[in-house]
Coordinates of C-alpha atoms in Angstrom, one line a residue:
Chain A
M1 CA 1.7 -29.7 33.5
N2 CA 2.7 -30.1 29.9
V3 CA 4.2 -26.7 28.9
K4 CA 3.9 -25.8 25.2
L5 CA 5.4 -22.3 25.4
L6 CA 7.6 -21.1 28.1
V7 CA 8.5 -17.4 28.5
E8 CA 11.7 -17.2 30.6
E9 CA 13.2 -14.2 32.3
F10 CA 11.9 -12.1 29.4
S11 CA 12.2 -8.3 29.1
A12 CA 11.2 -6.1 26.2
W13 CA 11.9 -2.4 25.5
Y14 CA 10.4 0.2 23.2
G15 CA 13.3 2.6 22.8
K16 CA 14.2 3.5 26.4
N17 CA 10.9 2.4 27.8
Q18 CA 10.9 -1.0 29.3
A19 CA 7.4 -2.5 28.6
V20 CA 8.0 -6.1 29.9
K21 CA 10.2 -6.7 33.0
D22 CA 11.8 -10.1 33.6
V23 CA 8.7 -12.2 33.1
T24 CA 8.6 -15.9 33.4
L25 CA 5.3 -17.4 32.3
P26 CA 4.5 -21.0 31.3
V27 CA 1.7 -21.6 28.7
P28 CA 0.3 -25.1 29.1
L29 CA -0.6 -27.3 26.2
H30 CA -4.3 -27.4 25.2
Q31 CA -5.3 -24.9 27.9
V32 CA -6.5 -21.3 27.8
T33 CA -4.1 -19.0 29.6
A34 CA -5.2 -15.4 30.1
I35 CA -3.1 -12.3 30.9
I36 CA -5.0 -9.6 32.7
G37 CA -4.0 -6.2 33.9
P38 CA -4.7 -2.5 33.4
S39 CA -3.9 -0.7 30.2
G40 CA -0.2 -0.2 29.6
C41 CA 0.8 -3.1 31.8
G42 CA 2.8 -4.7 29.0
K43 CA 0.4 -7.6 28.3
S44 CA -0.1 -6.7 24.6
T45 CA 3.6 -6.1 24.1
L46 CA 4.4 -9.5 25.6
I47 CA 2.2 -11.4 23.2
R48 CA 3.5 -9.5 20.2
C49 CA 7.0 -10.6 21.3
L50 CA 5.8 -14.2 21.1
N51 CA 5.5 -14.2 17.3
R52 CA 8.1 -11.5 17.0
L53 CA 5.7 -9.1 15.4
H54 CA 7.0 -6.3 17.6
E55 CA 10.2 -6.3 15.5
L56 CA 8.3 -4.4 12.8
L57 CA 8.6 -1.3 15.0
P58 CA 12.0 0.4 15.1
G59 CA 13.8 0.6 18.4
T60 CA 12.5 -2.6 20.0
R61 CA 14.7 -4.8 21.9
T62 CA 14.3 -8.0 24.0
K63 CA 16.2 -10.1 26.5
G64 CA 15.5 -13.6 27.8
R65 CA 14.1 -16.6 26.1
V66 CA 10.8 -17.8 24.7
M67 CA 10.9 -21.6 24.4
L68 CA 8.4 -23.2 21.9
D69 CA 8.6 -27.0 22.5
G70 CA 12.0 -26.5 24.0
Q71 CA 13.4 -24.4 21.2
D72 CA 14.2 -20.7 21.7
I73 CA 12.2 -18.6 19.2
Y74 CA 14.8 -15.9 19.5
S75 CA 17.7 -18.2 18.4
D76 CA 19.4 -17.2 15.2
N77 CA 18.2 -20.2 13.1
M78 CA 14.6 -19.5 13.8
D79 CA 12.7 -18.8 10.6
L80 CA 10.2 -16.0 11.2
A81 CA 7.6 -17.2 8.6
E82 CA 7.8 -20.7 10.1
L83 CA 7.5 -19.3 13.6
R84 CA 4.4 -17.3 12.7
H85 CA 3.0 -20.3 10.9
R86 CA 3.2 -22.3 14.2
I87 CA 2.1 -19.4 16.5
G88 CA -1.0 -17.7 15.0
M89 CA -2.5 -14.4 16.1
V90 CA -5.9 -12.8 16.4
F91 CA -5.8 -9.0 16.8
Q92 CA -7.6 -6.5 19.0
K93 CA -9.6 -4.9 16.1
P94 CA -11.0 -7.2 13.4
N95 CA -8.6 -6.8 10.4
P96 CA -9.8 -8.9 7.5
F97 CA -7.9 -8.3 4.3
S98 CA -10.0 -5.5 2.7
T99 CA -9.0 -6.4 -0.9
M100 CA -9.9 -10.1 -0.6
S101 CA -13.2 -12.0 -0.5
I102 CA -14.3 -13.9 2.6
F103 CA -13.0 -17.1 0.9
N104 CA -9.7 -15.7 0.1
N105 CA -9.2 -14.2 3.5
V106 CA -9.3 -17.7 4.9
A107 CA -7.3 -19.1 2.1
A108 CA -4.5 -16.5 2.2
G109 CA -2.5 -18.1 4.9
V110 CA -2.8 -21.5 3.4
R111 CA -1.6 -20.1 0.1
V112 CA 1.6 -18.7 1.6
N113 CA 2.4 -21.7 3.6
G114 CA 1.6 -24.2 0.9
L115 CA -1.4 -26.5 0.5
R116 CA -0.6 -29.9 1.8
P117 CA -0.9 -32.6 -0.9
G118 CA -4.2 -34.4 -0.9
T119 CA -6.1 -31.5 0.6
K120 CA -8.4 -29.1 -1.1
M121 CA -8.6 -25.4 -0.5
E122 CA -12.4 -25.5 -0.4
D123 CA -12.4 -28.1 2.4
I124 CA -9.9 -26.2 4.5
V125 CA -11.9 -23.0 4.1
E126 CA -15.1 -24.7 5.1
K127 CA -13.5 -26.5 8.0
S128 CA -11.9 -23.3 9.3
L129 CA -15.1 -21.3 9.0
R130 CA -17.0 -24.1 10.8
M131 CA -14.5 -24.2 13.6
A132 CA -14.9 -20.4 13.9
A133 CA -18.7 -20.9 14.0
L134 CA -19.1 -18.7 11.0
W135 CA -19.8 -21.2 8.2
D136 CA -23.6 -21.1 8.3
E137 CA -23.6 -17.3 8.2
V138 CA -21.3 -16.9 5.3
K139 CA -21.6 -20.1 3.2
D140 CA -23.8 -18.3 0.6
R141 CA -21.6 -15.3 0.2
L142 CA -18.0 -16.6 0.3
H143 CA -17.1 -14.4 -2.6
E144 CA -18.3 -11.2 -1.1
S145 CA -16.2 -8.6 0.7
P146 CA -15.6 -9.3 4.4
Y147 CA -16.7 -5.7 5.1
N148 CA -20.3 -6.7 4.5
L149 CA -20.0 -8.7 7.8
S150 CA -20.7 -7.4 11.3
G151 CA -17.8 -6.6 13.6
G152 CA -18.3 -9.9 15.5
Q153 CA -18.5 -11.9 12.2
Q154 CA -15.3 -10.2 11.0
Q155 CA -13.5 -11.1 14.2
R156 CA -14.6 -14.8 13.8
L157 CA -13.4 -14.6 10.2
C158 CA -10.1 -13.5 11.5
I159 CA -10.1 -16.4 13.8
A160 CA -11.0 -18.8 10.9
R161 CA -8.1 -17.2 9.0
A162 CA -5.7 -17.9 11.8
L163 CA -7.0 -21.5 12.2
A164 CA -6.7 -22.3 8.5
V165 CA -2.9 -22.6 8.7
E166 CA -3.3 -25.0 11.7
P167 CA -1.1 -23.2 14.2
E168 CA 0.0 -24.9 17.4
V169 CA -0.4 -21.9 19.6
L170 CA -3.1 -19.1 19.1
L171 CA -2.3 -15.7 20.5
M172 CA -5.3 -13.5 21.0
D173 CA -4.8 -9.8 21.8
E174 CA -8.1 -8.6 23.5
P175 CA -10.1 -10.3 20.8
C176 CA -13.4 -9.1 22.1
S177 CA -12.6 -5.5 23.0
A178 CA -14.2 -4.1 19.8
L179 CA -17.2 -6.4 19.9
D180 CA -20.7 -6.2 21.4
P181 CA -21.8 -8.5 24.2
A182 CA -23.6 -11.0 21.9
S183 CA -20.5 -11.3 19.7
T184 CA -18.3 -11.5 22.7
L185 CA -20.2 -14.5 24.0
K186 CA -19.9 -16.3 20.7
V187 CA -16.1 -15.7 20.6
E188 CA -15.8 -16.9 24.2
E189 CA -17.7 -20.1 23.4
L190 CA -15.5 -20.5 20.4
I191 CA -12.3 -20.2 22.5
A192 CA -13.6 -22.9 24.9
D193 CA -14.2 -25.2 21.9
L194 CA -10.8 -24.6 20.4
K195 CA -8.7 -25.5 23.4
S196 CA -9.0 -29.2 22.8
R197 CA -6.9 -28.7 19.7
Y198 CA -5.0 -25.5 20.3
T199 CA -2.9 -23.9 23.0
I200 CA -4.4 -20.5 23.6
L201 CA -2.8 -17.4 25.2
M202 CA -5.2 -14.5 25.4
V203 CA -4.8 -10.9 26.6
T204 CA -7.8 -9.2 28.1
H205 CA -8.6 -6.3 30.3
N206 CA -12.0 -7.9 31.0
M207 CA -11.6 -9.8 34.2
Q208 CA -15.0 -11.6 33.9
Q209 CA -13.8 -12.9 30.5
A210 CA -10.7 -14.3 32.0
A211 CA -12.7 -15.9 34.8
R212 CA -15.1 -17.4 32.2
V213 CA -12.8 -18.9 29.7
A214 CA -9.2 -19.2 31.1
D215 CA -7.8 -22.2 32.9
Y216 CA -4.7 -20.2 34.0
T217 CA -4.5 -16.5 34.6
A218 CA -1.5 -14.2 34.9
F219 CA -1.8 -10.7 36.4
F220 CA 0.4 -8.0 35.0
L221 CA 1.2 -4.6 36.4
N222 CA 3.6 -2.1 35.1
G223 CA 5.4 -4.6 32.9
Q224 CA 5.8 -7.1 35.7
M225 CA 4.0 -10.4 36.3
I226 CA 2.6 -10.1 39.8
E227 CA 0.9 -13.4 40.1
Y228 CA 0.2 -16.5 38.0
G229 CA -1.9 -19.6 38.8
L230 CA -5.1 -21.5 38.2
T231 CA -7.8 -19.0 37.3
T232 CA -9.9 -20.2 40.2
E233 CA -7.0 -19.6 42.6
I234 CA -6.3 -16.1 41.2
F235 CA -9.9 -15.0 41.5
T236 CA -10.9 -16.6 44.7
N237 CA -7.7 -16.6 46.7
P238 CA -5.1 -14.2 45.3
K239 CA -1.8 -14.2 47.2
D240 CA -0.7 -10.7 46.3
K241 CA -2.4 -7.6 47.6
R242 CA -2.2 -5.9 44.2
T243 CA -3.9 -8.8 42.5
E244 CA -6.6 -8.7 45.1
D245 CA -7.1 -4.9 44.6
Y246 CA -7.3 -5.3 40.9
I247 CA -9.8 -8.1 40.7
S248 CA -11.9 -6.5 43.3
G249 CA -12.1 -3.4 41.1
R250 CA -10.1 -1.0 43.2
F251 CA -8.1 0.2 40.3
G252 CA -7.5 -0.4 36.5
Chain B
M1 CA -23.2 35.8 21.4
R2 CA -21.8 39.3 21.6
K3 CA -23.2 41.5 18.8
K4 CA -20.0 43.2 17.7
S5 CA -17.9 40.0 17.3
Y6 CA -20.8 38.4 15.5
K7 CA -21.0 41.2 13.0
A8 CA -17.2 41.2 12.4
W9 CA -17.3 37.4 12.0
L10 CA -20.2 37.7 9.5
E11 CA -18.4 40.4 7.4
G12 CA -15.1 38.5 7.4
D13 CA -17.1 35.4 6.4
I14 CA -18.7 37.1 3.4
A15 CA -15.5 38.6 2.2
F16 CA -13.6 35.4 2.5
R17 CA -16.3 33.5 0.8
G18 CA -16.3 36.0 -2.0
F19 CA -12.5 35.6 -2.4
T20 CA -12.4 31.9 -2.5
Y21 CA -15.4 32.0 -4.9
L22 CA -13.4 34.2 -7.3
A23 CA -10.3 32.1 -6.9
A24 CA -12.2 29.0 -8.0
L25 CA -13.9 30.9 -10.8
S26 CA -10.6 32.1 -12.1
L27 CA -9.5 28.6 -12.7
V28 CA -12.5 27.9 -14.9
G29 CA -11.7 31.2 -16.7
V30 CA -8.2 30.2 -17.4
V31 CA -9.2 26.8 -18.9
L32 CA -11.8 28.5 -21.1
A33 CA -9.3 31.1 -22.2
I34 CA -6.8 28.5 -23.2
L35 CA -9.4 26.5 -25.0
W36 CA -10.6 29.6 -26.8
V37 CA -7.1 30.5 -28.1
L38 CA -6.5 27.0 -29.2
V39 CA -9.7 26.8 -31.2
E40 CA -9.5 30.3 -32.6
K41 CA -5.8 30.2 -33.7
S42 CA -6.1 26.8 -35.2
Q43 CA -9.1 27.7 -37.4
L44 CA -7.0 28.1 -40.5
T45 CA -5.6 24.6 -40.3
F46 CA -8.9 22.9 -39.5
T47 CA -10.7 24.6 -42.3
K48 CA -8.0 23.7 -44.7
F49 CA -7.4 20.0 -43.7
G50 CA -10.6 19.3 -41.7
P51 CA -10.4 16.6 -39.0
G52 CA -8.0 14.8 -41.4
F53 CA -5.3 17.0 -39.9
A54 CA -5.1 14.6 -37.0
L55 CA -4.7 11.7 -39.3
G56 CA -2.4 13.2 -41.9
S57 CA 1.0 11.6 -41.9
R58 CA 3.0 14.3 -43.6
W59 CA 4.3 17.4 -41.8
D60 CA 5.9 19.5 -44.4
P61 CA 6.1 23.3 -43.7
V62 CA 8.0 24.0 -46.9
H63 CA 5.1 22.7 -49.1
G64 CA 2.4 23.8 -46.7
V65 CA 1.2 20.3 -45.9
F66 CA 0.4 19.5 -42.3
G67 CA -0.7 16.3 -40.7
A68 CA -0.3 15.6 -37.0
L69 CA -0.2 11.9 -36.9
P70 CA 3.6 11.5 -36.7
L71 CA 3.5 14.0 -33.8
V72 CA 0.7 12.2 -32.0
Y73 CA 2.6 8.9 -32.6
G74 CA 5.8 10.3 -31.2
T75 CA 4.1 11.8 -28.2
V76 CA 2.2 8.7 -27.3
V77 CA 5.0 6.2 -28.0
S78 CA 7.7 8.1 -26.2
S79 CA 5.4 8.5 -23.2
L80 CA 4.5 4.8 -23.1
I81 CA 8.2 3.9 -23.3
A82 CA 8.7 6.2 -20.3
L83 CA 5.9 4.7 -18.4
A84 CA 7.0 1.1 -19.1
I85 CA 10.4 1.9 -17.7
A86 CA 9.4 4.3 -14.9
L87 CA 6.5 2.4 -13.4
P88 CA 8.4 -0.8 -12.3
L89 CA 11.3 1.3 -11.2
S90 CA 9.1 3.7 -9.2
L91 CA 7.2 0.9 -7.6
G92 CA 10.6 -0.6 -6.6
I93 CA 11.7 2.7 -5.0
A94 CA 8.4 3.1 -3.2
I95 CA 8.3 -0.4 -1.9
Y96 CA 11.9 -0.2 -0.8
L97 CA 11.4 3.2 1.0
T98 CA 8.2 2.1 2.8
Q99 CA 8.8 -1.5 3.5
L100 CA 12.4 -2.6 3.4
A101 CA 14.8 0.3 3.9
P102 CA 16.3 0.8 7.3
H103 CA 14.4 3.6 9.1
W104 CA 17.3 6.1 9.2
L105 CA 17.7 5.8 5.4
R106 CA 14.0 6.4 4.5
G107 CA 13.9 10.2 5.1
P108 CA 17.1 11.1 3.2
V109 CA 16.4 8.9 0.2
S110 CA 12.8 10.2 -0.1
F111 CA 14.1 13.7 0.0
L112 CA 16.6 12.8 -2.8
V113 CA 13.8 11.4 -4.9
E114 CA 11.7 14.5 -4.5
L115 CA 14.8 16.6 -5.3
L116 CA 15.0 14.9 -8.7
A117 CA 11.5 16.2 -9.5
A118 CA 12.8 19.7 -9.0
I119 CA 15.6 19.6 -11.5
P120 CA 14.7 21.9 -14.5
S121 CA 13.8 20.1 -17.7
V122 CA 16.5 21.7 -19.7
V123 CA 19.1 20.4 -17.3
Y124 CA 17.8 16.9 -18.0
G125 CA 18.1 17.7 -21.7
L126 CA 21.7 18.7 -21.4
W127 CA 22.5 15.6 -19.4
G128 CA 20.6 13.7 -22.1
V129 CA 22.7 15.1 -24.9
F130 CA 26.1 14.6 -23.3
V131 CA 25.6 11.4 -21.3
L132 CA 22.4 9.5 -22.3
V133 CA 22.6 9.8 -26.1
P134 CA 26.2 8.6 -26.4
W135 CA 25.4 5.8 -24.0
V136 CA 22.3 4.8 -26.0
R137 CA 24.3 5.0 -29.2
S138 CA 27.3 3.0 -28.0
S139 CA 25.7 0.4 -25.6
V140 CA 21.9 0.3 -25.4
E141 CA 21.0 0.2 -29.1
P142 CA 23.7 -2.2 -30.2
V143 CA 22.8 -4.6 -27.5
L144 CA 19.1 -4.4 -28.0
G145 CA 19.7 -4.7 -31.8
S146 CA 21.7 -7.8 -31.5
A147 CA 19.5 -9.5 -28.9
L148 CA 16.0 -8.4 -30.1
G149 CA 16.8 -7.4 -33.6
F150 CA 14.2 -9.8 -35.0
L151 CA 11.5 -7.4 -33.7
P152 CA 11.0 -4.4 -36.0
L153 CA 11.0 -2.3 -32.8
F154 CA 14.8 -2.7 -32.4
R155 CA 16.0 -2.5 -36.0
G156 CA 18.1 0.1 -37.6
A157 CA 21.2 2.1 -37.2
P158 CA 22.1 3.3 -33.7
Y159 CA 21.9 7.1 -33.8
G160 CA 21.7 7.6 -30.1
F161 CA 19.2 10.4 -30.7
G162 CA 15.6 9.2 -31.3
M163 CA 12.5 7.8 -29.8
L164 CA 14.3 5.5 -27.4
A165 CA 16.5 8.2 -25.9
A166 CA 13.4 10.4 -25.5
G167 CA 11.6 7.6 -23.8
I168 CA 14.5 6.9 -21.4
I169 CA 14.9 10.6 -20.5
L170 CA 11.2 10.9 -19.9
A171 CA 11.3 7.8 -17.7
I172 CA 14.0 9.4 -15.6
M173 CA 12.0 12.6 -15.4
I174 CA 8.7 11.0 -14.3
T175 CA 10.2 8.5 -11.9
P176 CA 10.3 11.0 -9.0
T177 CA 6.7 11.9 -9.5
I178 CA 5.5 8.3 -9.7
S179 CA 7.6 7.0 -6.9
A180 CA 6.8 10.0 -4.6
V181 CA 3.1 9.5 -5.1
S182 CA 3.3 5.7 -4.8
R183 CA 5.3 6.1 -1.6
E184 CA 2.5 8.1 -0.1
V185 CA 0.0 5.5 -1.3
L186 CA 2.0 2.6 0.3
L187 CA 2.5 4.5 3.5
A188 CA -1.3 4.7 3.8
V189 CA -1.7 0.9 3.8
P190 CA -2.8 0.2 7.4
R191 CA -0.3 -1.5 9.5
S192 CA -3.0 -3.9 10.8
Q193 CA -3.5 -5.3 7.3
Q194 CA 0.2 -6.0 6.9
E195 CA 0.5 -7.5 10.4
A196 CA -2.4 -9.8 9.7
M197 CA -0.5 -11.2 6.7
L198 CA 2.8 -11.5 8.5
A199 CA 1.2 -13.2 11.4
L200 CA 0.0 -15.9 9.1
G201 CA 3.5 -16.8 8.3
A202 CA 3.9 -14.8 5.2
T203 CA 7.3 -13.4 4.1
R204 CA 7.9 -9.7 3.5
W205 CA 7.5 -10.3 -0.3
E206 CA 4.3 -12.2 0.1
T207 CA 2.9 -9.5 2.3
I208 CA 3.8 -6.9 -0.3
R209 CA 2.4 -8.9 -3.1
M210 CA -0.8 -10.0 -1.5
V211 CA -1.7 -7.1 0.8
V212 CA 0.3 -4.0 0.3
L213 CA 0.1 -3.7 -3.5
P214 CA -3.6 -4.7 -3.8
Y215 CA -4.5 -2.2 -1.1
G216 CA -2.7 0.6 -3.0
R217 CA -3.6 -0.4 -6.5
S218 CA -5.9 2.6 -7.2
G219 CA -3.4 5.0 -5.8
I220 CA -0.6 3.4 -7.9
L221 CA -2.8 3.7 -11.0
G222 CA -3.3 7.4 -10.2
A223 CA 0.5 7.8 -9.8
A224 CA 1.1 6.2 -13.1
I225 CA -1.5 8.4 -14.9
L226 CA 0.1 11.5 -13.3
G227 CA 3.5 10.4 -14.6
L228 CA 2.1 9.7 -18.0
G229 CA 0.4 13.1 -18.1
R230 CA 3.7 14.8 -17.3
A231 CA 5.5 12.7 -20.0
L232 CA 3.0 13.7 -22.7
G233 CA 3.5 17.4 -22.2
E234 CA 7.2 17.4 -21.5
T235 CA 9.0 19.6 -24.0
M236 CA 12.5 20.8 -23.5
A237 CA 14.4 17.6 -22.6
V238 CA 12.6 15.7 -25.4
T239 CA 13.4 18.3 -28.0
M240 CA 17.0 17.9 -27.2
V241 CA 17.3 14.2 -27.6
I242 CA 14.5 13.0 -29.9
G243 CA 16.0 14.1 -33.2
N244 CA 13.0 16.3 -34.2
R245 CA 12.0 14.5 -37.3
P246 CA 8.2 14.0 -37.7
Q247 CA 7.9 10.5 -39.0
I248 CA 6.3 7.2 -38.1
S249 CA 8.7 4.4 -37.9
P250 CA 8.3 1.0 -36.3
S251 CA 11.8 1.2 -34.9
L252 CA 12.4 2.9 -31.6
F253 CA 16.0 3.7 -32.8
E254 CA 14.6 6.1 -35.4
L255 CA 14.3 9.9 -35.0
A256 CA 10.9 11.1 -34.1
Q257 CA 9.0 14.1 -32.9
T258 CA 6.4 15.0 -30.3
I259 CA 3.7 17.7 -30.3
A260 CA 5.2 19.6 -27.4
S261 CA 8.6 19.4 -28.9
I262 CA 7.6 20.5 -32.4
I263 CA 5.8 23.5 -31.0
A264 CA 8.9 24.6 -29.1
N265 CA 11.1 24.0 -32.1
E266 CA 9.1 25.6 -34.9
F267 CA 7.1 28.3 -33.2
S268 CA 9.7 31.0 -33.5
E269 CA 10.5 30.1 -37.1
A270 CA 7.0 29.6 -38.4
F271 CA 7.1 31.8 -41.5
N272 CA 3.4 31.9 -42.4
D273 CA -0.1 31.9 -40.9
L274 CA -0.8 28.3 -41.9
H275 CA 2.3 26.9 -40.3
L276 CA 1.6 28.9 -37.1
S277 CA -2.0 27.7 -37.0
A278 CA -1.0 24.1 -37.6
L279 CA 1.3 24.3 -34.5
V280 CA -1.6 25.6 -32.5
A281 CA -3.8 22.9 -33.9
A282 CA -1.3 20.3 -32.8
G283 CA -1.4 21.9 -29.3
F284 CA -5.1 21.6 -29.4
I285 CA -4.7 17.8 -30.1
L286 CA -2.3 17.5 -27.2
F287 CA -4.9 19.3 -25.0
V288 CA -7.5 16.8 -26.1
I289 CA -5.2 13.8 -25.5
T290 CA -4.4 14.9 -21.9
L291 CA -8.0 15.6 -21.3
L292 CA -9.1 12.1 -22.5
L293 CA -6.3 10.6 -20.4
H294 CA -7.5 12.3 -17.3
V295 CA -11.1 11.3 -17.9
M296 CA -10.0 7.8 -18.5
A297 CA -7.9 7.9 -15.3
R298 CA -10.8 9.1 -13.3
L299 CA -13.0 6.3 -14.6
L300 CA -10.3 3.7 -13.9
V301 CA -9.4 4.9 -10.5
W302 CA -13.1 5.1 -9.7
R303 CA -13.6 1.5 -10.8
V304 CA -10.6 0.1 -9.1
A305 CA -11.1 2.1 -6.0
R306 CA -14.5 0.9 -5.2
V307 CA -13.5 0.1 -1.7
P308 CA -15.7 -2.4 0.0
Q309 CA -18.3 -0.8 2.2
G310 CA -17.4 0.0 5.8
V311 CA -13.7 -0.3 5.3
T312 CA -12.1 1.5 8.2
R313 CA -8.9 3.3 7.2
E314 CA -6.5 3.9 10.0

């Protein structure tokens, strides 16, 4: 297994409350890894620690290492903007930039990271929107507000926006929880398409979703990682009683 | 529903409704009363000079000639200087307090900023006379004069007192207002919008420039107009530093006069009816200027604030 991102003996606190407890989790290259577990199990906190977005909140603290290609993202010489350029994120609720057009939403990240010489913004925007399976729906209204789009389209726009800066890893925090079933299906198909080029780590409380799209699955409970393995193993042959109880719907 | 409680509720409802109705009506009454006094008491001036009163450039109580243009000029220019200084400063304060300051510092500094707004105008005036004016005379004007003296704006002898000092003191006075309102505006920018930008690899500054400020632009515009409105009507502190000479000069170093300031200055000494009515007429013009400003502000805010449909604010 070629590990892209390795979470090692990692803990995180909000004030006195320990949200993530001594987690070690490998995220394999060009695979989809899902974190499942009930609300409040620390799964969202963990992925917000992977691009260090949790640091925006006062009173957060972490321990342990997160190795991206063998380099600890918590080391002192890690540049936050560079880190977040390499590790992109899609949020739980679609959050397109409300003051920008559809085009500028996709272009925003490229503008801050710098357009590579020899590339054209129009091409990057089109390519990103195509990858997010949104191009045909928005190509005639690129200069309209993103708020004229449906929730599912907005979320795919957010995915296109994240893809435009060509991250190596894509973090997805319950990307379908605010979407209807049809939009959810589209986003799931998209995730399956994207994994040939990106390493994806997604959080979901929807077990069927994890079973459908993830290659590897980790089960979290109360901040601890209870079990990790191939998705098929976790769902057909869980080793821990708590995993079995959760996936069979006995709690959560 | 029980009958008795229903009746009590109904009676209370009618009484309360009547009260709020009267309260709202009294506001309209006050505005009309003010307008009526302004129109009535300025009759003499407007019949003598006509609408030309607003454009006359000579204000000479001794010879009974009154033109309000120098006052309008002084009012507008001193307020614009104030806004030009206060707006960037206030935005800096608001951005620092909402985005960059350590969390433990945000509360106390915000409190201090709001405290500044509570200092009485006359105290600012005193500070202006004893601190600001000497400083403007000895440092600001000589430096501006030697560096930018090729512009008519910065020519002339450094008196200290004058348009520039008035603009600076107004700037200090409206900074708390603009920064407090801007701070509220920036606090209302959803965290999700900022996180989205940061997650793309943007720096703090890029996030502020591309997401935070655009999101808050209509509110910031509103804050600026609020500050400008306060500057236009400010009286005491301006009177104490502006030099009180109704004239139109291209140089900001020159003495000047504003409408509010001349009313405060000359009202108790107005020795005839015409002088008195000319002061009221000047007040009427100030009323119209502020009214126009607020109408314009409404239109601008409405234009800028046309938030895209379906925006969910958190």
